[in-house]
């Protein structure tokens, strides 16, 4: 069966809510790395919603100074450019994708922080505007940044990443284990401890 036929079959399974078969995904990745245009298009289409959810979780709400769609697009572009040099080193392909996404999110947050610092915020107007101004975007980004800082203060980087991948991106414990080079049991334990820690902080008087 051709790669295109395999990808078409997996499209049907994916729409029905079933995960993509790892063997098929690896075959499509291999074809995309070799320059197959159809395989590349299918691969980028497949990872796009996963990348969007990841970026949304790491960046925050749509009213921040960062555009989730823009960052996700940068991730996909970087992935497209990196495909010819990709080599399977025994880790799942999604680990490679989320590695690129993590770097792009970090870059976007640093750039937005510089913009927010450069903006001076005047007195707050009496009537709120229907359209967010650059100053309001800066304030919202500051609030989002503080939430992110709180999460990073409360959780370890590993716990933070596990919660994002499990609860936001929607990966199974097995899939997260593959991405992070761990075991499903260890992922479940880390997730439980992270949620317990967050619950204690949130409910602290």
PDB file of C-alpha atoms in Angstrom:
ATOM      1  CA  UNK A   1       0.000   0.000   0.000  1.00  0.00           C
ATOM      2  CA  UNK A   2       1.338   3.425  -0.959  1.00  0.00           C
ATOM      3  CA  UNK A   3       2.089   6.126   1.612  1.00  0.00           C
ATOM      4  CA  UNK A   4      -0.745   8.229   0.182  1.00  0.00           C
ATOM      5  CA  UNK A   5      -3.190   5.339   0.622  1.00  0.00           C
ATOM      6  CA  UNK A   6      -1.987   4.733   4.182  1.00  0.00           C
ATOM      7  CA  UNK A   7      -2.370   8.423   5.002  1.00  0.00           C
ATOM      8  CA  UNK A   8      -5.869   8.466   3.507  1.00  0.00           C
ATOM      9  CA  UNK A   9      -6.813   5.469   5.642  1.00  0.00           C
ATOM     10  CA  UNK A  10      -5.442   7.180   8.750  1.00  0.00           C
ATOM     11  CA  UNK A  11      -7.429  10.330   7.921  1.00  0.00           C
ATOM     12  CA  UNK A  12     -10.603   8.282   8.264  1.00  0.00           C
ATOM     13  CA  UNK A  13      -9.446   6.774  11.550  1.00  0.00           C
ATOM     14  CA  UNK A  14      -8.380  10.141  12.925  1.00  0.00           C
ATOM     15  CA  UNK A  15     -11.742  11.714  12.125  1.00  0.00           C
ATOM     16  CA  UNK A  16     -13.412   8.874  14.025  1.00  0.00           C
ATOM     17  CA  UNK A  17     -11.318   9.714  17.082  1.00  0.00           C
ATOM     18  CA  UNK A  18      -8.787   6.893  16.812  1.00  0.00           C
ATOM     19  CA  UNK A  19      -5.061   7.668  17.174  1.00  0.00           C
ATOM     20  CA  UNK A  20      -2.819   7.485  14.143  1.00  0.00           C
ATOM     21  CA  UNK A  21      -0.967   4.191  13.888  1.00  0.00           C
ATOM     22  CA  UNK A  22       2.695   4.730  14.780  1.00  0.00           C
ATOM     23  CA  UNK A  23       3.929   2.553  11.922  1.00  0.00           C
ATOM     24  CA  UNK A  24       1.894   4.564   9.437  1.00  0.00           C
ATOM     25  CA  UNK A  25       3.031   7.857  10.947  1.00  0.00           C
ATOM     26  CA  UNK A  26       6.668   6.790  10.705  1.00  0.00           C
ATOM     27  CA  UNK A  27       6.151   5.766   7.071  1.00  0.00           C
ATOM     28  CA  UNK A  28       4.614   9.140   6.244  1.00  0.00           C
ATOM     29  CA  UNK A  29       7.430  10.934   8.074  1.00  0.00           C
ATOM     30  CA  UNK A  30      10.028   8.955   6.133  1.00  0.00           C
ATOM     31  CA  UNK A  31       8.322   9.841   2.861  1.00  0.00           C
ATOM     32  CA  UNK A  32       8.095  13.503   3.837  1.00  0.00           C
ATOM     33  CA  UNK A  33      11.780  13.570   4.760  1.00  0.00           C
ATOM     34  CA  UNK A  34      12.529  12.149   1.311  1.00  0.00           C
ATOM     35  CA  UNK A  35      10.672  15.034  -0.308  1.00  0.00           C
ATOM     36  CA  UNK A  36       7.241  13.497  -0.965  1.00  0.00           C
ATOM     37  CA  UNK A  37       4.952  16.547  -1.270  1.00  0.00           C
ATOM     38  CA  UNK A  38       1.729  14.653  -0.495  1.00  0.00           C
ATOM     39  CA  UNK A  39       3.237  13.078   2.628  1.00  0.00           C
ATOM     40  CA  UNK A  40       4.550  16.451   3.782  1.00  0.00           C
ATOM     41  CA  UNK A  41       1.147  18.080   3.321  1.00  0.00           C
ATOM     42  CA  UNK A  42      -0.593  15.297   5.236  1.00  0.00           C
ATOM     43  CA  UNK A  43       1.973  15.430   8.028  1.00  0.00           C
ATOM     44  CA  UNK A  44       1.685  19.192   8.520  1.00  0.00           C
ATOM     45  CA  UNK A  45      -2.111  18.942   8.458  1.00  0.00           C
ATOM     46  CA  UNK A  46      -1.993  16.163  11.053  1.00  0.00           C
ATOM     47  CA  UNK A  47       0.286  17.959  13.533  1.00  0.00           C
ATOM     48  CA  UNK A  48      -1.299  21.420  13.152  1.00  0.00           C
ATOM     49  CA  UNK A  49      -4.133  20.939  15.735  1.00  0.00           C
ATOM     50  CA  UNK A  50      -1.662  19.370  18.161  1.00  0.00           C
ATOM     51  CA  UNK A  51       0.699  22.327  17.741  1.00  0.00           C
ATOM     52  CA  UNK A  52      -2.170  24.804  18.156  1.00  0.00           C
ATOM     53  CA  UNK A  53      -3.299  23.217  21.421  1.00  0.00           C
ATOM     54  CA  UNK A  54       0.265  23.126  22.703  1.00  0.00           C
ATOM     55  CA  UNK A  55       0.864  26.804  21.859  1.00  0.00           C
ATOM     56  CA  UNK A  56      -2.496  27.809  23.356  1.00  0.00           C
ATOM     57  CA  UNK A  57      -1.605  26.066  26.591  1.00  0.00           C
ATOM     58  CA  UNK A  58       1.866  27.575  26.805  1.00  0.00           C
ATOM     59  CA  UNK A  59       0.885  31.105  25.725  1.00  0.00           C
ATOM     60  CA  UNK A  60      -2.514  31.617  27.303  1.00  0.00           C
ATOM     61  CA  UNK A  61      -5.699  33.339  26.211  1.00  0.00           C
ATOM     62  CA  UNK A  62      -6.311  35.001  22.868  1.00  0.00           C
ATOM     63  CA  UNK A  63      -6.054  38.474  24.401  1.00  0.00           C
ATOM     64  CA  UNK A  64      -2.372  38.199  25.170  1.00  0.00           C
ATOM     65  CA  UNK A  65       0.254  40.123  23.248  1.00  0.00           C
ATOM     66  CA  UNK A  66       1.157  36.917  21.408  1.00  0.00           C
ATOM     67  CA  UNK A  67      -0.868  35.413  18.559  1.00  0.00           C
ATOM     68  CA  UNK A  68      -1.224  31.684  19.088  1.00  0.00           C
ATOM     69  CA  UNK A  69      -1.958  31.214  15.390  1.00  0.00           C
ATOM     70  CA  UNK A  70       1.194  33.111  14.410  1.00  0.00           C
ATOM     71  CA  UNK A  71       3.384  31.060  16.715  1.00  0.00           C
ATOM     72  CA  UNK A  72       1.797  27.813  15.536  1.00  0.00           C
ATOM     73  CA  UNK A  73       2.442  28.887  11.944  1.00  0.00           C
ATOM     74  CA  UNK A  74       6.082  29.560  12.806  1.00  0.00           C
ATOM     75  CA  UNK A  75       6.313  26.088  14.334  1.00  0.00           C
ATOM     76  CA  UNK A  76       4.900  24.474  11.201  1.00  0.00           C
ATOM     77  CA  UNK A  77       7.232  26.504   8.987  1.00  0.00           C
ATOM     78  CA  UNK A  78      10.223  25.533  11.115  1.00  0.00           C
ATOM     79  CA  UNK A  79       9.101  21.902  11.000  1.00  0.00           C
ATOM     80  CA  UNK A  80       8.786  22.064   7.210  1.00  0.00           C
ATOM     81  CA  UNK A  81      12.299  23.468   6.915  1.00  0.00           C
ATOM     82  CA  UNK A  82      13.712  20.923   9.365  1.00  0.00           C
ATOM     83  CA  UNK A  83      12.147  17.841   7.744  1.00  0.00           C
ATOM     84  CA  UNK A  84      14.934  17.198   5.180  1.00  0.00           C
ATOM     85  CA  UNK A  85      17.471  16.946   8.003  1.00  0.00           C
ATOM     86  CA  UNK A  86      15.307  14.892  10.366  1.00  0.00           C
ATOM     87  CA  UNK A  87      16.769  11.581  11.469  1.00  0.00           C
ATOM     88  CA  UNK A  88      14.886   9.003  13.507  1.00  0.00           C
ATOM     89  CA  UNK A  89      16.992   8.510  16.640  1.00  0.00           C
ATOM     90  CA  UNK A  90      14.573   6.195  18.405  1.00  0.00           C
ATOM     91  CA  UNK A  91      12.294   8.855  19.840  1.00  0.00           C
ATOM     92  CA  UNK A  92       8.743   9.509  18.581  1.00  0.00           C
ATOM     93  CA  UNK A  93       8.371  12.070  15.814  1.00  0.00           C
ATOM     94  CA  UNK A  94       6.019  14.113  18.009  1.00  0.00           C
ATOM     95  CA  UNK A  95       8.858  14.634  20.474  1.00  0.00           C
ATOM     96  CA  UNK A  96      10.706  16.350  17.632  1.00  0.00           C
ATOM     97  CA  UNK A  97       7.623  18.466  16.837  1.00  0.00           C
ATOM     98  CA  UNK A  98       7.053  19.545  20.439  1.00  0.00           C
ATOM     99  CA  UNK A  99      10.739  20.359  20.796  1.00  0.00           C
ATOM    100  CA  UNK A 100      10.429  22.850  17.939  1.00  0.00           C
ATOM    101  CA  UNK A 101       7.178  24.180  19.389  1.00  0.00           C
ATOM    102  CA  UNK A 102       8.753  24.698  22.806  1.00  0.00           C
ATOM    103  CA  UNK A 103      11.578  26.772  21.321  1.00  0.00           C
ATOM    104  CA  UNK A 104       9.197  28.901  19.243  1.00  0.00           C
ATOM    105  CA  UNK A 105       6.922  29.579  22.219  1.00  0.00           C
ATOM    106  CA  UNK A 106       9.922  30.613  24.316  1.00  0.00           C
ATOM    107  CA  UNK A 107      11.102  32.943  21.532  1.00  0.00           C
ATOM    108  CA  UNK A 108       7.634  34.493  21.215  1.00  0.00           C
ATOM    109  CA  UNK A 109       7.354  35.083  24.962  1.00  0.00           C
ATOM    110  CA  UNK A 110      10.771  36.740  25.085  1.00  0.00           C
ATOM    111  CA  UNK A 111       9.912  39.005  22.163  1.00  0.00           C
ATOM    112  CA  UNK A 112       6.537  39.931  23.653  1.00  0.00           C
ATOM    113  CA  UNK A 113       8.156  40.659  27.009  1.00  0.00           C
ATOM    114  CA  UNK A 114      10.521  43.116  25.330  1.00  0.00           C
ATOM    115  CA  UNK A 115       7.577  44.837  23.622  1.00  0.00           C
ATOM    116  CA  UNK A 116       5.607  44.995  26.864  1.00  0.00           C
ATOM    117  CA  UNK A 117       8.571  46.522  28.682  1.00  0.00           C
ATOM    118  CA  UNK A 118       8.997  49.145  25.976  1.00  0.00           C
ATOM    119  CA  UNK A 119       5.366  50.246  26.174  1.00  0.00           C
ATOM    120  CA  UNK A 120       4.396  52.878  28.718  1.00  0.00           C
ATOM    121  CA  UNK A 121       0.897  52.451  30.120  1.00  0.00           C
ATOM    122  CA  UNK A 122      -1.003  55.766  30.607  1.00  0.00           C
ATOM    123  CA  UNK A 123      -3.938  56.293  32.930  1.00  0.00           C
ATOM    124  CA  UNK A 124      -6.793  53.827  32.511  1.00  0.00           C
ATOM    125  CA  UNK A 125      -9.666  55.315  30.431  1.00  0.00           C
ATOM    126  CA  UNK A 126     -13.106  55.766  31.980  1.00  0.00           C
ATOM    127  CA  UNK A 127     -14.817  53.755  29.234  1.00  0.00           C
ATOM    128  CA  UNK A 128     -13.318  50.510  28.038  1.00  0.00           C
ATOM    129  CA  UNK A 129     -12.678  50.297  24.310  1.00  0.00           C
ATOM    130  CA  UNK A 130     -14.211  47.438  22.337  1.00  0.00           C
ATOM    131  CA  UNK A 131     -10.849  46.884  20.653  1.00  0.00           C
ATOM    132  CA  UNK A 132      -7.780  46.122  22.710  1.00  0.00           C
ATOM    133  CA  UNK A 133      -5.058  48.750  22.462  1.00  0.00           C
ATOM    134  CA  UNK A 134      -1.358  47.897  22.486  1.00  0.00           C
ATOM    135  CA  UNK A 135      -1.268  48.998  26.121  1.00  0.00           C
ATOM    136  CA  UNK A 136      -4.134  46.644  27.007  1.00  0.00           C
ATOM    137  CA  UNK A 137      -2.389  43.820  25.191  1.00  0.00           C
ATOM    138  CA  UNK A 138       0.703  44.567  27.252  1.00  0.00           C
ATOM    139  CA  UNK A 139      -1.273  44.485  30.508  1.00  0.00           C
ATOM    140  CA  UNK A 140      -2.953  41.207  29.554  1.00  0.00           C
ATOM    141  CA  UNK A 141       0.391  39.721  28.627  1.00  0.00           C
ATOM    142  CA  UNK A 142       1.750  40.781  32.006  1.00  0.00           C
ATOM    143  CA  UNK A 143      -1.129  39.010  33.773  1.00  0.00           C
ATOM    144  CA  UNK A 144      -0.679  35.891  31.666  1.00  0.00           C
ATOM    145  CA  UNK A 145       3.039  35.981  32.335  1.00  0.00           C
ATOM    146  CA  UNK A 146       2.403  36.097  36.076  1.00  0.00           C
ATOM    147  CA  UNK A 147       0.168  33.026  35.867  1.00  0.00           C
ATOM    148  CA  UNK A 148       2.847  31.262  33.842  1.00  0.00           C
ATOM    149  CA  UNK A 149       5.467  32.290  36.404  1.00  0.00           C
ATOM    150  CA  UNK A 150       3.272  30.939  39.202  1.00  0.00           C
ATOM    151  CA  UNK A 151       2.904  27.600  37.444  1.00  0.00           C
ATOM    152  CA  UNK A 152       6.639  27.428  36.859  1.00  0.00           C
ATOM    153  CA  UNK A 153       7.270  28.324  40.493  1.00  0.00           C
ATOM    154  CA  UNK A 154       4.881  25.692  41.797  1.00  0.00           C
ATOM    155  CA  UNK A 155       5.662  22.937  39.286  1.00  0.00           C
ATOM    156  CA  UNK A 156       8.872  21.528  37.947  1.00  0.00           C
ATOM    157  CA  UNK A 157       9.474  21.993  34.197  1.00  0.00           C
ATOM    158  CA  UNK A 158       8.755  18.296  33.724  1.00  0.00           C
ATOM    159  CA  UNK A 159       5.444  18.478  35.614  1.00  0.00           C
ATOM    160  CA  UNK A 160       4.439  21.589  33.668  1.00  0.00           C
ATOM    161  CA  UNK A 161       5.150  19.908  30.350  1.00  0.00           C
ATOM    162  CA  UNK A 162       3.290  16.751  31.362  1.00  0.00           C
ATOM    163  CA  UNK A 163       0.154  18.716  32.273  1.00  0.00           C
ATOM    164  CA  UNK A 164       0.265  20.604  28.993  1.00  0.00           C
ATOM    165  CA  UNK A 165       0.645  17.451  26.925  1.00  0.00           C
ATOM    166  CA  UNK A 166      -1.892  15.417  28.905  1.00  0.00           C
ATOM    167  CA  UNK A 167      -4.639  17.905  29.730  1.00  0.00           C
ATOM    168  CA  UNK A 168      -4.405  20.429  26.906  1.00  0.00           C
ATOM    169  CA  UNK A 169      -2.911  18.674  23.908  1.00  0.00           C
ATOM    170  CA  UNK A 170      -4.845  15.558  24.894  1.00  0.00           C
ATOM    171  CA  UNK A 171      -2.132  12.921  24.565  1.00  0.00           C
ATOM    172  CA  UNK A 172      -2.480   9.648  26.424  1.00  0.00           C
ATOM    173  CA  UNK A 173      -0.092   8.717  29.210  1.00  0.00           C
ATOM    174  CA  UNK A 174       1.534   6.277  26.783  1.00  0.00           C
ATOM    175  CA  UNK A 175       2.020   8.995  24.144  1.00  0.00           C
ATOM    176  CA  UNK A 176       3.437  11.468  26.668  1.00  0.00           C
ATOM    177  CA  UNK A 177       5.782   8.770  27.927  1.00  0.00           C
ATOM    178  CA  UNK A 178       7.062   8.281  24.374  1.00  0.00           C
ATOM    179  CA  UNK A 179       7.514  12.034  23.875  1.00  0.00           C
ATOM    180  CA  UNK A 180       9.340  12.510  27.158  1.00  0.00           C
ATOM    181  CA  UNK A 181      11.319   9.286  27.214  1.00  0.00           C
ATOM    182  CA  UNK A 182       9.565   7.938  30.289  1.00  0.00           C
ATOM    183  CA  UNK A 183       7.004   5.269  31.188  1.00  0.00           C
ATOM    184  CA  UNK A 184       3.192   5.613  31.317  1.00  0.00           C
ATOM    185  CA  UNK A 185       3.217   4.795  35.031  1.00  0.00           C
ATOM    186  CA  UNK A 186       5.774   7.505  35.790  1.00  0.00           C
ATOM    187  CA  UNK A 187       3.770  10.013  33.726  1.00  0.00           C
ATOM    188  CA  UNK A 188       0.569   9.238  35.639  1.00  0.00           C
ATOM    189  CA  UNK A 189       2.352   9.577  38.980  1.00  0.00           C
ATOM    190  CA  UNK A 190       3.938  12.897  37.953  1.00  0.00           C
ATOM    191  CA  UNK A 191       0.576  14.189  36.721  1.00  0.00           C
ATOM    192  CA  UNK A 192      -1.130  13.231  39.986  1.00  0.00           C
ATOM    193  CA  UNK A 193       1.561  14.920  42.056  1.00  0.00           C
ATOM    194  CA  UNK A 194       1.426  18.065  39.910  1.00  0.00           C
ATOM    195  CA  UNK A 195      -2.353  18.358  40.227  1.00  0.00           C
ATOM    196  CA  UNK A 196      -2.172  17.712  43.955  1.00  0.00           C
ATOM    197  CA  UNK A 197       0.450  20.439  44.307  1.00  0.00           C
ATOM    198  CA  UNK A 198      -1.631  22.914  42.296  1.00  0.00           C
ATOM    199  CA  UNK A 199      -4.747  22.079  44.313  1.00  0.00           C
ATOM    200  CA  UNK A 200      -2.942  22.813  47.571  1.00  0.00           C
ATOM    201  CA  UNK A 201      -1.648  26.159  46.292  1.00  0.00           C
ATOM    202  CA  UNK A 202      -5.034  27.248  44.901  1.00  0.00           C
ATOM    203  CA  UNK A 203      -6.950  26.301  48.059  1.00  0.00           C
ATOM    204  CA  UNK A 204      -4.355  27.703  50.448  1.00  0.00           C
ATOM    205  CA  UNK A 205      -6.020  30.320  52.731  1.00  0.00           C
TER     206      UNK A 205
END
